[in-house]
Tab-separated table of C-alpha atoms in Angstrom:
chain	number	residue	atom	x	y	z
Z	1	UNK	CA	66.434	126.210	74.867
Z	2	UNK	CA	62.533	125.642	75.340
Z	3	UNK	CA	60.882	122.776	74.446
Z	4	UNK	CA	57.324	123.851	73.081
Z	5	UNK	CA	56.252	120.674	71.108
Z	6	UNK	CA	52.677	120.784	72.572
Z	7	UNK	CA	52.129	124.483	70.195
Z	8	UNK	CA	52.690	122.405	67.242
Z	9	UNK	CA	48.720	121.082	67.889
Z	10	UNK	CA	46.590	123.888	66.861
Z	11	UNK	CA	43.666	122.923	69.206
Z	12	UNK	CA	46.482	123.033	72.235
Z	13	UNK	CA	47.555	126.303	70.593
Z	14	UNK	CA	43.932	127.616	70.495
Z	15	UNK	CA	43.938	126.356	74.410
Z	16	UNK	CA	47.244	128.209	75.382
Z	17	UNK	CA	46.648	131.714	73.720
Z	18	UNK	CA	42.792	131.346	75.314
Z	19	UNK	CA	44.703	130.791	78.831
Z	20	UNK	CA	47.204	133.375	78.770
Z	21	UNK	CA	44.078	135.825	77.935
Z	22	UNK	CA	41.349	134.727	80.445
Z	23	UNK	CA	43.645	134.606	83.255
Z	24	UNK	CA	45.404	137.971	82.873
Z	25	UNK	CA	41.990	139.637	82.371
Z	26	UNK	CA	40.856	137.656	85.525
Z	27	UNK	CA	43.573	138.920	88.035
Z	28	UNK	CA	44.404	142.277	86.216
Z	29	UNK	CA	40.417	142.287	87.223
Z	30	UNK	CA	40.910	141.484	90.864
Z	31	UNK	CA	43.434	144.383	91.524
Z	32	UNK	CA	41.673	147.037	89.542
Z	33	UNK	CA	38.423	146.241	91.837
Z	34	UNK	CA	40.566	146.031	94.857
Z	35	UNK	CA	41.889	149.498	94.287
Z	36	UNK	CA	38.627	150.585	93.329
Z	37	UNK	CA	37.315	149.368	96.777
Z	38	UNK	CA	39.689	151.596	98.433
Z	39	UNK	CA	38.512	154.658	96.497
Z	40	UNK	CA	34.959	153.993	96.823
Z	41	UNK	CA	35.147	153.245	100.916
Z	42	UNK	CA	38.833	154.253	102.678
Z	43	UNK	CA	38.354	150.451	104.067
Z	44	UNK	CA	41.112	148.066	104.058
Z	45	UNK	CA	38.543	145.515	105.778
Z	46	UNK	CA	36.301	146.211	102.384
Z	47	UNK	CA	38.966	145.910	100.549
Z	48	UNK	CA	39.521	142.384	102.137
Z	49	UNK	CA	35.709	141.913	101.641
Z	50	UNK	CA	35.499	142.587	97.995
Z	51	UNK	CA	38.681	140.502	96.674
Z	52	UNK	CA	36.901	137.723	99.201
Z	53	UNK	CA	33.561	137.960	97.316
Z	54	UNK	CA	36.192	137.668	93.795
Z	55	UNK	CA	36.919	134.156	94.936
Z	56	UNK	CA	33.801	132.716	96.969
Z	57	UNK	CA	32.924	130.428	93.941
Z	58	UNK	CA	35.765	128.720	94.714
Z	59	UNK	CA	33.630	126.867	97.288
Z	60	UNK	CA	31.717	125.216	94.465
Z	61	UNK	CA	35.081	124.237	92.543
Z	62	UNK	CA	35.186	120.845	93.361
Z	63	UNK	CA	31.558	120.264	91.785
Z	64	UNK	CA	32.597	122.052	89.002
Z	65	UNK	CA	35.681	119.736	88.242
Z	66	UNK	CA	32.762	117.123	87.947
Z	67	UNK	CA	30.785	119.096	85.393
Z	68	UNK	CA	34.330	119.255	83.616
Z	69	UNK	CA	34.826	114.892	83.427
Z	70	UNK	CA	30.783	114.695	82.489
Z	71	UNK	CA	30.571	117.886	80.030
Z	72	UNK	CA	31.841	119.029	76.411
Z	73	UNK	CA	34.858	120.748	78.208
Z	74	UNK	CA	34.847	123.298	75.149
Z	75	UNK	CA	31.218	124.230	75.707
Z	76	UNK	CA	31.487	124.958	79.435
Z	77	UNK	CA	34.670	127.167	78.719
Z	78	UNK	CA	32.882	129.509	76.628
Z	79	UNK	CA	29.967	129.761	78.560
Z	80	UNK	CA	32.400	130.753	81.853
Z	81	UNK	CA	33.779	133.469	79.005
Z	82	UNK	CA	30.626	134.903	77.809
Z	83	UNK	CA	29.538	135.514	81.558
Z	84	UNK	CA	33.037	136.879	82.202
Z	85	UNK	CA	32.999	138.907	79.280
Z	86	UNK	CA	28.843	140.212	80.083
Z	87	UNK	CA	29.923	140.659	83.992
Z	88	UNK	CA	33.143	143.135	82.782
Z	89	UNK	CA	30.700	145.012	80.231
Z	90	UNK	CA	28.287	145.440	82.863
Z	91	UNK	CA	31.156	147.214	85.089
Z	92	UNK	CA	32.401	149.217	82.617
Z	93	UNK	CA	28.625	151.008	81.852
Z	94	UNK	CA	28.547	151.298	85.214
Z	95	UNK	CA	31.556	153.526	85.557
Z	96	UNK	CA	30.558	155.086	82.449
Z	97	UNK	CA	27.257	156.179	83.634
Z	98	UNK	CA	28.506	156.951	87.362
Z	99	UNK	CA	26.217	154.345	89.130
Z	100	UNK	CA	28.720	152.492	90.475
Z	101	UNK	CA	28.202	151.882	94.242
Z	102	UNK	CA	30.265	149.367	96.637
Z	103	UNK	CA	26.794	146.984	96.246
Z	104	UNK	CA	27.044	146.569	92.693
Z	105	UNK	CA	31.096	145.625	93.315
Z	106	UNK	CA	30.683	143.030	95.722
Z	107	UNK	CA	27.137	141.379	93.346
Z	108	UNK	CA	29.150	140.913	90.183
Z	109	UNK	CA	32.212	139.808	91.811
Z	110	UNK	CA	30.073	136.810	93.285
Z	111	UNK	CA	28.931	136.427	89.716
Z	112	UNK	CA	32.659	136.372	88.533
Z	113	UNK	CA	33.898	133.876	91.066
Z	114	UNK	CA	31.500	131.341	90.176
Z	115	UNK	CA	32.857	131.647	86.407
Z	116	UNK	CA	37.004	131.369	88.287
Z	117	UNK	CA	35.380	127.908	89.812
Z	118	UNK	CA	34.231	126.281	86.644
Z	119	UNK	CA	36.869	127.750	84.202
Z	120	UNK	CA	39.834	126.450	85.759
Z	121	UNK	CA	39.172	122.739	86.378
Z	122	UNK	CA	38.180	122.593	83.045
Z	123	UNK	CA	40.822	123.890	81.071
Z	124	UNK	CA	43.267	121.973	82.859
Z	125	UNK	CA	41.247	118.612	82.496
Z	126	UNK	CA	41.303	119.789	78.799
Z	127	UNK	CA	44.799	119.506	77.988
Z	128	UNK	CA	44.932	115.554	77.378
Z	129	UNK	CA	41.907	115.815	75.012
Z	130	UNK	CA	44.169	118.426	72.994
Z	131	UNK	CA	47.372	116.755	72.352
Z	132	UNK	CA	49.248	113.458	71.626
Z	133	UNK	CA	50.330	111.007	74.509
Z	134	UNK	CA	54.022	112.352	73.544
Z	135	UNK	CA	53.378	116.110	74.122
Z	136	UNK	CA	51.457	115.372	77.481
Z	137	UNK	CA	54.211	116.421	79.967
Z	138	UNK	CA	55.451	119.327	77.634
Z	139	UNK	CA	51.601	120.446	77.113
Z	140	UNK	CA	50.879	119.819	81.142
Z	141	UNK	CA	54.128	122.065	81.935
Z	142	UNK	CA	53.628	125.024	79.188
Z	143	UNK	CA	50.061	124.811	80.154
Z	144	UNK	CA	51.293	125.467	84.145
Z	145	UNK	CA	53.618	128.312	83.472
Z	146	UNK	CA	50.774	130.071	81.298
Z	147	UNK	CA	48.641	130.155	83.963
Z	148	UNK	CA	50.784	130.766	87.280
Z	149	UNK	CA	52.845	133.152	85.381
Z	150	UNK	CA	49.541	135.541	84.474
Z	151	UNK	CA	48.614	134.908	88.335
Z	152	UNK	CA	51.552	137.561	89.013
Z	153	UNK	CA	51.624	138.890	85.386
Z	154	UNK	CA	47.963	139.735	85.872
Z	155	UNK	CA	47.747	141.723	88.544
Z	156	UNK	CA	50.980	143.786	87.123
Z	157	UNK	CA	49.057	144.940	84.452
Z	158	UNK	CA	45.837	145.698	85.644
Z	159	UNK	CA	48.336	147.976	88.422
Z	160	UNK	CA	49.476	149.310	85.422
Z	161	UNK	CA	46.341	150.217	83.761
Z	162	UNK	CA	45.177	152.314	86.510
Z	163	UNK	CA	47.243	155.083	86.296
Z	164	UNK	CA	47.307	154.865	82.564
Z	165	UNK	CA	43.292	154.797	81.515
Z	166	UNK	CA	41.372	155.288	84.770
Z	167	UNK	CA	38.922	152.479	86.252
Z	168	UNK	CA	36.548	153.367	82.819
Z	169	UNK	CA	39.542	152.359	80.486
Z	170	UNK	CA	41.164	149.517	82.663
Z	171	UNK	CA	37.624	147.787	82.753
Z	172	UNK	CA	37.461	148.599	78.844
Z	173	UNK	CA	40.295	146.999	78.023
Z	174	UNK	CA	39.894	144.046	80.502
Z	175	UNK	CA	36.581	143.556	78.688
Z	176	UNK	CA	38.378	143.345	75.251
Z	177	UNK	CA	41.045	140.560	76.541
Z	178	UNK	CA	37.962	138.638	77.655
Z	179	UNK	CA	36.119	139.010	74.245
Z	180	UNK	CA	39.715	138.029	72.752
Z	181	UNK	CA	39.743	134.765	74.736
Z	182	UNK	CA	36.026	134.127	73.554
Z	183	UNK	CA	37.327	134.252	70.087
Z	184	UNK	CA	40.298	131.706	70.430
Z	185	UNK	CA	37.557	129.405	72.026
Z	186	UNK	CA	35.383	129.615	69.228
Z	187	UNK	CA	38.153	128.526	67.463
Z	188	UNK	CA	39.037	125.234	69.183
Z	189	UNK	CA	37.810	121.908	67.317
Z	190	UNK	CA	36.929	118.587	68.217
Z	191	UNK	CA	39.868	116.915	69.604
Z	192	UNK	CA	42.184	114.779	67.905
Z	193	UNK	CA	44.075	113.095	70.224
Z	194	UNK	CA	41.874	111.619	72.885
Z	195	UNK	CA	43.515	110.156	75.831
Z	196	UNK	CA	41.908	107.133	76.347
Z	197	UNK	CA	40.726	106.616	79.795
Z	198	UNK	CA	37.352	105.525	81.786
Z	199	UNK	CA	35.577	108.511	82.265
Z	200	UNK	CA	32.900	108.655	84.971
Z	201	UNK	CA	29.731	106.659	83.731
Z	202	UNK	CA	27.165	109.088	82.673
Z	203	UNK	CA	24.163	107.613	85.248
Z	204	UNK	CA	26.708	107.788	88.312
Z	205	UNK	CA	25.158	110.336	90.820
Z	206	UNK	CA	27.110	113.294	90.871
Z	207	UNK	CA	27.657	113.541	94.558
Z	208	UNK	CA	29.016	109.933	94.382
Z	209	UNK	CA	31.505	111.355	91.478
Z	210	UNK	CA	32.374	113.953	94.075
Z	211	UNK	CA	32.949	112.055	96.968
Z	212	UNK	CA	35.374	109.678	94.370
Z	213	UNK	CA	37.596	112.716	93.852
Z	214	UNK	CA	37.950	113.697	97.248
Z	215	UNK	CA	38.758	109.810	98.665
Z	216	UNK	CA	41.270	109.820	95.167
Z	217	UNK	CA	43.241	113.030	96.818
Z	218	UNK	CA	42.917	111.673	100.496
Z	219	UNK	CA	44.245	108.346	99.810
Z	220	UNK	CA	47.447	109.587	97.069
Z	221	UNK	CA	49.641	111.058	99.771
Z	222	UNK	CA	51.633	113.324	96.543
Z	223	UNK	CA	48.459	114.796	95.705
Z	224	UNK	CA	47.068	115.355	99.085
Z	225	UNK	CA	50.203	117.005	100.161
Z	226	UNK	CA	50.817	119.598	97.187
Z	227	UNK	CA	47.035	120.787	97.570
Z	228	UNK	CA	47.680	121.318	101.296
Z	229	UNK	CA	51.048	123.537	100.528
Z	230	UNK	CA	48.410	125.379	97.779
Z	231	UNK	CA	45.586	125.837	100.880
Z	232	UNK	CA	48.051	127.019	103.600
Z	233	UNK	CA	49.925	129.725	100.673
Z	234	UNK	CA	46.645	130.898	99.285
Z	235	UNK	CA	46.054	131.959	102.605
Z	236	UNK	CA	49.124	133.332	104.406
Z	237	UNK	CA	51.190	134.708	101.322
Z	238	UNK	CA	49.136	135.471	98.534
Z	239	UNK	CA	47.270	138.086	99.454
Z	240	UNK	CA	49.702	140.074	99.691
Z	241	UNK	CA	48.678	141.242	95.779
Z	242	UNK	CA	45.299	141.822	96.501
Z	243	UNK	CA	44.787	143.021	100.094
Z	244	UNK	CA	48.065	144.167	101.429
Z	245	UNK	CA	49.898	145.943	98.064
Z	246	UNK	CA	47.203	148.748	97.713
Z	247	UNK	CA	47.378	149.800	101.700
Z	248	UNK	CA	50.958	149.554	101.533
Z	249	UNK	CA	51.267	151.694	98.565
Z	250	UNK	CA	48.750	154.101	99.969
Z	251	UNK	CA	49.290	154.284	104.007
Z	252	UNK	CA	52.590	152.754	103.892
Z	253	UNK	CA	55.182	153.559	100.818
Z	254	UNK	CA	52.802	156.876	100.073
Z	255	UNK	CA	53.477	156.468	96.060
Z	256	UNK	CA	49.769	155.882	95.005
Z	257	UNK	CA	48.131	154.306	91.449
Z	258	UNK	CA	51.039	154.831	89.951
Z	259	UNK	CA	53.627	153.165	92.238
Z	260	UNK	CA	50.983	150.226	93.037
Z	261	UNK	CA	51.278	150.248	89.609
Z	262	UNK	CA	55.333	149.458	89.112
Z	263	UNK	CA	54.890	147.605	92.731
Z	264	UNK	CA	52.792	144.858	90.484
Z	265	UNK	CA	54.700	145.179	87.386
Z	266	UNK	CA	57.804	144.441	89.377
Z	267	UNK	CA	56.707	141.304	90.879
Z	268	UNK	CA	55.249	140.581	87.499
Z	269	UNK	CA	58.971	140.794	86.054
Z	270	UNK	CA	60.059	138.384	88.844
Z	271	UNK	CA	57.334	135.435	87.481
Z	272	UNK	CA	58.261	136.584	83.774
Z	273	UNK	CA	61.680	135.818	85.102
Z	274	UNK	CA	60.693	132.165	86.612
Z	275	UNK	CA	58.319	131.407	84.303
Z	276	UNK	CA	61.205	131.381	81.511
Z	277	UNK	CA	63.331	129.434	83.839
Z	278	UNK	CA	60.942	126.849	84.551
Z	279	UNK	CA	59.933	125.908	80.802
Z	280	UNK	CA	63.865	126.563	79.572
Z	281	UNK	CA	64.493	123.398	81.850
Z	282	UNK	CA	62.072	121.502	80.288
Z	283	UNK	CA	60.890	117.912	81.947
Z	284	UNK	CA	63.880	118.767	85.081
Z	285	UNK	CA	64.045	116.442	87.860
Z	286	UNK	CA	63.852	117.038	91.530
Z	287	UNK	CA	60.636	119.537	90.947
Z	288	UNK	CA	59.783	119.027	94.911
Z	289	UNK	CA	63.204	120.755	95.930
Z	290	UNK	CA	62.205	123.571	93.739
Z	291	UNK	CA	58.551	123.920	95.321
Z	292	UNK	CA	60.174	123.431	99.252
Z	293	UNK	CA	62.399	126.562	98.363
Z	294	UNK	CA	59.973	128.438	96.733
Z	295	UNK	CA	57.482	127.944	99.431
Z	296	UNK	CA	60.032	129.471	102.195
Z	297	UNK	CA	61.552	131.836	99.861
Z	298	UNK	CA	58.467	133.573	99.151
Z	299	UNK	CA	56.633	134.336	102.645
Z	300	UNK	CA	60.649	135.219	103.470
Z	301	UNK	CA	60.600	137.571	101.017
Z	302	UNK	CA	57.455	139.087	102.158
Z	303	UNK	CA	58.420	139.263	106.154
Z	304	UNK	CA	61.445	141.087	104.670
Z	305	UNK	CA	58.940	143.541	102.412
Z	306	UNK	CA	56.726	144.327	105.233
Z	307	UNK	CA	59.755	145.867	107.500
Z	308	UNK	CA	60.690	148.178	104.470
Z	309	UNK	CA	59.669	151.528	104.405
Z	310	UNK	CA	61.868	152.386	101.347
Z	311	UNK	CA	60.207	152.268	97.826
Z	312	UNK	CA	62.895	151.510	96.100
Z	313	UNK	CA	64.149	148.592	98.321
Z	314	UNK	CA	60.988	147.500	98.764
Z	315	UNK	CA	61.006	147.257	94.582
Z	316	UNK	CA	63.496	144.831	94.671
Z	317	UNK	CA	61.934	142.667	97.124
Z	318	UNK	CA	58.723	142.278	95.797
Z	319	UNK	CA	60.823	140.884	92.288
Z	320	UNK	CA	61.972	138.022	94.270
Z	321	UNK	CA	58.468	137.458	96.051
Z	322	UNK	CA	56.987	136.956	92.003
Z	323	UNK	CA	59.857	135.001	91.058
Z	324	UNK	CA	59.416	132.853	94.296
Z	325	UNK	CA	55.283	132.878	93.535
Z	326	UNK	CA	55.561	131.560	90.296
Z	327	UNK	CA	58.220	128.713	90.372
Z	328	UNK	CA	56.182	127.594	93.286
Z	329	UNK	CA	52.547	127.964	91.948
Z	330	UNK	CA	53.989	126.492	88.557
Z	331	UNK	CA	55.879	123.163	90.107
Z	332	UNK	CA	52.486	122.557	92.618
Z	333	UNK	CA	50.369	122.761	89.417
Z	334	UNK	CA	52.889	120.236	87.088
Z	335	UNK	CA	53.197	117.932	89.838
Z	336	UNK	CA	49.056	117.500	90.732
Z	337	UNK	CA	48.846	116.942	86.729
Z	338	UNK	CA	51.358	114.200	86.630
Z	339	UNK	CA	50.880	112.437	89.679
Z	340	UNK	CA	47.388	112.072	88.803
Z	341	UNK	CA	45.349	109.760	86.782
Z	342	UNK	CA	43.360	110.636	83.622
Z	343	UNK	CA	40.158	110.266	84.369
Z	344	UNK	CA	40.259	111.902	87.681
Z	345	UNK	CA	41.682	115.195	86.113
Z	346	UNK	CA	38.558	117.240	86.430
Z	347	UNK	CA	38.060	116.495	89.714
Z	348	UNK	CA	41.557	116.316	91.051
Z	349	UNK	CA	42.190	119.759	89.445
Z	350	UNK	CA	38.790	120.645	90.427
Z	351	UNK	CA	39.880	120.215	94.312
Z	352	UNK	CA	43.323	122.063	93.100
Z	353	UNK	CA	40.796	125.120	92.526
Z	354	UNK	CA	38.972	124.912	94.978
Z	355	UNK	CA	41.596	124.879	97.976
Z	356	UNK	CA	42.099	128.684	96.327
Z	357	UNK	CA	38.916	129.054	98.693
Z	358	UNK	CA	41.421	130.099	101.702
Z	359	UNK	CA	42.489	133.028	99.808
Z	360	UNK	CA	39.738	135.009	99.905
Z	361	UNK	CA	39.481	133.999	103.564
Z	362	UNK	CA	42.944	135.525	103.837
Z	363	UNK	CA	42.214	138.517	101.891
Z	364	UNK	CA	39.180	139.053	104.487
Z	365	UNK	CA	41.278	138.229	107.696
Z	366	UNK	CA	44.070	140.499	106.332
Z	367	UNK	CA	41.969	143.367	105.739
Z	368	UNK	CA	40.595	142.713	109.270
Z	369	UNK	CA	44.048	142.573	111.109
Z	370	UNK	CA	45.561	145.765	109.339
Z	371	UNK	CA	42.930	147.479	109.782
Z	372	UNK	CA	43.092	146.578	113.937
Z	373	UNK	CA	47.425	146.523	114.328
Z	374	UNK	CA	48.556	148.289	110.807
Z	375	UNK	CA	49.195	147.059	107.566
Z	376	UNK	CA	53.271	146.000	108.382
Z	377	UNK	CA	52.196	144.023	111.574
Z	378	UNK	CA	49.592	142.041	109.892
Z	379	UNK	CA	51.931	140.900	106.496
Z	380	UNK	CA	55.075	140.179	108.914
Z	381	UNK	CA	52.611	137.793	110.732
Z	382	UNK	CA	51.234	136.592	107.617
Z	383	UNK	CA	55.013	135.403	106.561
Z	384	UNK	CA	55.813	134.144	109.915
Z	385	UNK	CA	52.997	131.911	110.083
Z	386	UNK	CA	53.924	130.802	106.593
Z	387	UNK	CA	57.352	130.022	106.726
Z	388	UNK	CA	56.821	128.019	109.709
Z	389	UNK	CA	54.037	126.117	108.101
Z	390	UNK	CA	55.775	125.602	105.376
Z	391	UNK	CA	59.107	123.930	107.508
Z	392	UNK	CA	56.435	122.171	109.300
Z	393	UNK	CA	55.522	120.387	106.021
Z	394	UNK	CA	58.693	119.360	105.297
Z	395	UNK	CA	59.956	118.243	108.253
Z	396	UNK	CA	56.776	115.595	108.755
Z	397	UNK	CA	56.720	114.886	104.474
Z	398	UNK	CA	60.797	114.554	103.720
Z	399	UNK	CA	59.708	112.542	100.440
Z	400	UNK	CA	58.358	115.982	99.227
Z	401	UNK	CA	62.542	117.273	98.234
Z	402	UNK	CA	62.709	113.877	96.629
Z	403	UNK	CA	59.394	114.275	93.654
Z	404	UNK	CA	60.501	114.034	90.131
């Protein structure tokens, strides 16, 4: 049975459908231009280059979680959706009109990431502003499993949309979700359920604000921990969607657009799958046991892909790699939010953003290493390292089976 008492406010509503549409148009984005990469060059170290240039704003993340506990929160949101929005157009004429070079690619994909840093803090500093005290944890959760479901659920359909409208048509229609999420934005209110907290005092320095949100996550071992598990998986296992799927579907499975295509969908079933799970148990205790399994389960699951040379088998793998993806992503995200105080959201979330910064670092050393010892060599390391990272962690943090 799901609990969904946080959709009875219409602002958190607004907020939810806004989410699910932003952030599937963001990483349906990210795998139609890393595709489009590999047409335009034959270069998996491009390839690695481009989704890295997707994600560089991420440096400035933790500045923008400050702009989100200074700022009207619903004013900075739709200004990160009209650029989106103006950035996707821009690609889209650009296909139209056959002008298109790699150039243009990597220039509005720095543009874009700089939106990714500022839009994400912000929404989820947003969520208390939007709903009763009672419907904090349920609005927190659903709020979660929107957004690290679409960060498997994304990609799945922009695979899809390759094969089914061309790069013109997928841009065209990842232009239209964007405009979409504009709309629901435009249709949020002033908030009616303030939490009340001590926001940062408008005359404090921002750098000083910064440096407060950093010392916060340093010196709350909970919070310091889960962001470090996020920094070391952004890195090691999830690239996998974005730099090693299209080689392996082109140089490795040889099944092209279309099977990248049901390669994404598949693992985009798999966080469908744990997305459900996750909000069907509702406020569920022992959340850290769930994140330690999904945290070895999913680089596992990826070691396990990489030495498959099958299609079909390596189908069913990559299911359990999104189901393992999103129960993980979803339990890091919950547990930051609730073991954190009010008015260091922004910032604490900002940080959560901004650790996403090793991704495209991953992407780029990925592309880099497949292209030197072949795309199965460089994922089976990639899991390796993971996994043993990831028993590291638990063996020197025990407390992290034990979080509620």
């Amino acid at each position: 049975m799901f609990n969904t008492g946080a959709l009875h406010h219409r602002n958190f509503r607004m907020l939810w459908i806004a989410t699910l549409l932003s952030s599937t148009a963001r990483w349906a984005d990210l795998v139609v231009a890393g595709w489009l990469t590999l047409v335009l060059t034959d270069s998996p170290l491009m390839v690695g280059i481009v989704t890295g240039c997707k994600m560089a704003g991420y440096l400035l993340a933790p500045m923008m979680g400050v702009l989100a506990d200074r700022m009207d929160r619903r004013k900075l949101l739709i200004m990160a959706s009209l650029i989106s929005s103006g950035v996707t157009l821009t690609m889209l004429v650009l296909l139209l009109t056959d002008t298109l070079n790699i150039g243009h690619l990597i220039i509005l994909s720095l543009i874009s990431s700089l939106t990714w840093a500022l839009d994400h803090p912000t929404r989820q500093a947003f969520i208390p502003d939007l709903v009763g005290k009672d419907d904090l944890t349920n609005a927190v959760a659903m709020n979660a499993v929107a957004t690290e479901m679409t960060v498997v659920i994304g990609p799945a359909f922009g695979g899809l949309l390759i094969p089914a409208f061309g790069m013109s048509g997928a841009y065209g229609l990842i232009a239209l979700i964007y405009l979409l999420d504009l709309g629901a934005l435009l249709r949020l209110k002033h908030a009616k359920h303030p939490i009340e907290q001590a926001p940062p005092r408008k005359h404090e320095p921002p750098l000083k604000s910064l440096v407060a949100g950093f010392h916060y996550a340093w010196s709350h071992q909970t919070v310091f921990v889960l962001l470090m598990i996020a920094c070391m998986l952004n890195f090691f296992v999830a690239p996998y969607r974005y730099s090693f799927l299209p080689l392996f579907s082109r140089y490795v499975l040889d099944v092209g657009p279309t099977g990248y295509g049901m390669l994404t969908a598949t693992a985009g079933l798999g966080a469908l799958t744990a997305g459900l799970l996750v909000v069907s148990l509702g406020n569920f205790k022992r959340r850290g046991l769930f994140v330690v399994v999904g945290g070895l389960l999913w680089p596992t699951t990826l070691f396990m892909f990489a030495l498959s040379d099958s299609y079909y088998l390596s189908l069913g793998i990559i299911f359990f790699a999104g189901l393992a993806q999103a129960i993980t992503w979803t339990l890091i995200a919950t547990l930051i939010l609730s073991n954190t105080a009010p008015e260091m959201r922004g910032r604490v979330m900002g940080l959560r953003t901004g650790v996403v910064i090793s991704l495209p670092f991953g992407n780029l050393f990925a592309g880099a290493v497949a292209e030197s010892f072949g795309v199965q060599m460089a994922l089976g390391a990639y899991g390796i390292c993971a996994a043993a990272l990831m028993v590291l962690v638990i063996l020197k943090v025990p407390a992290l089976r034990k979080l509620q």
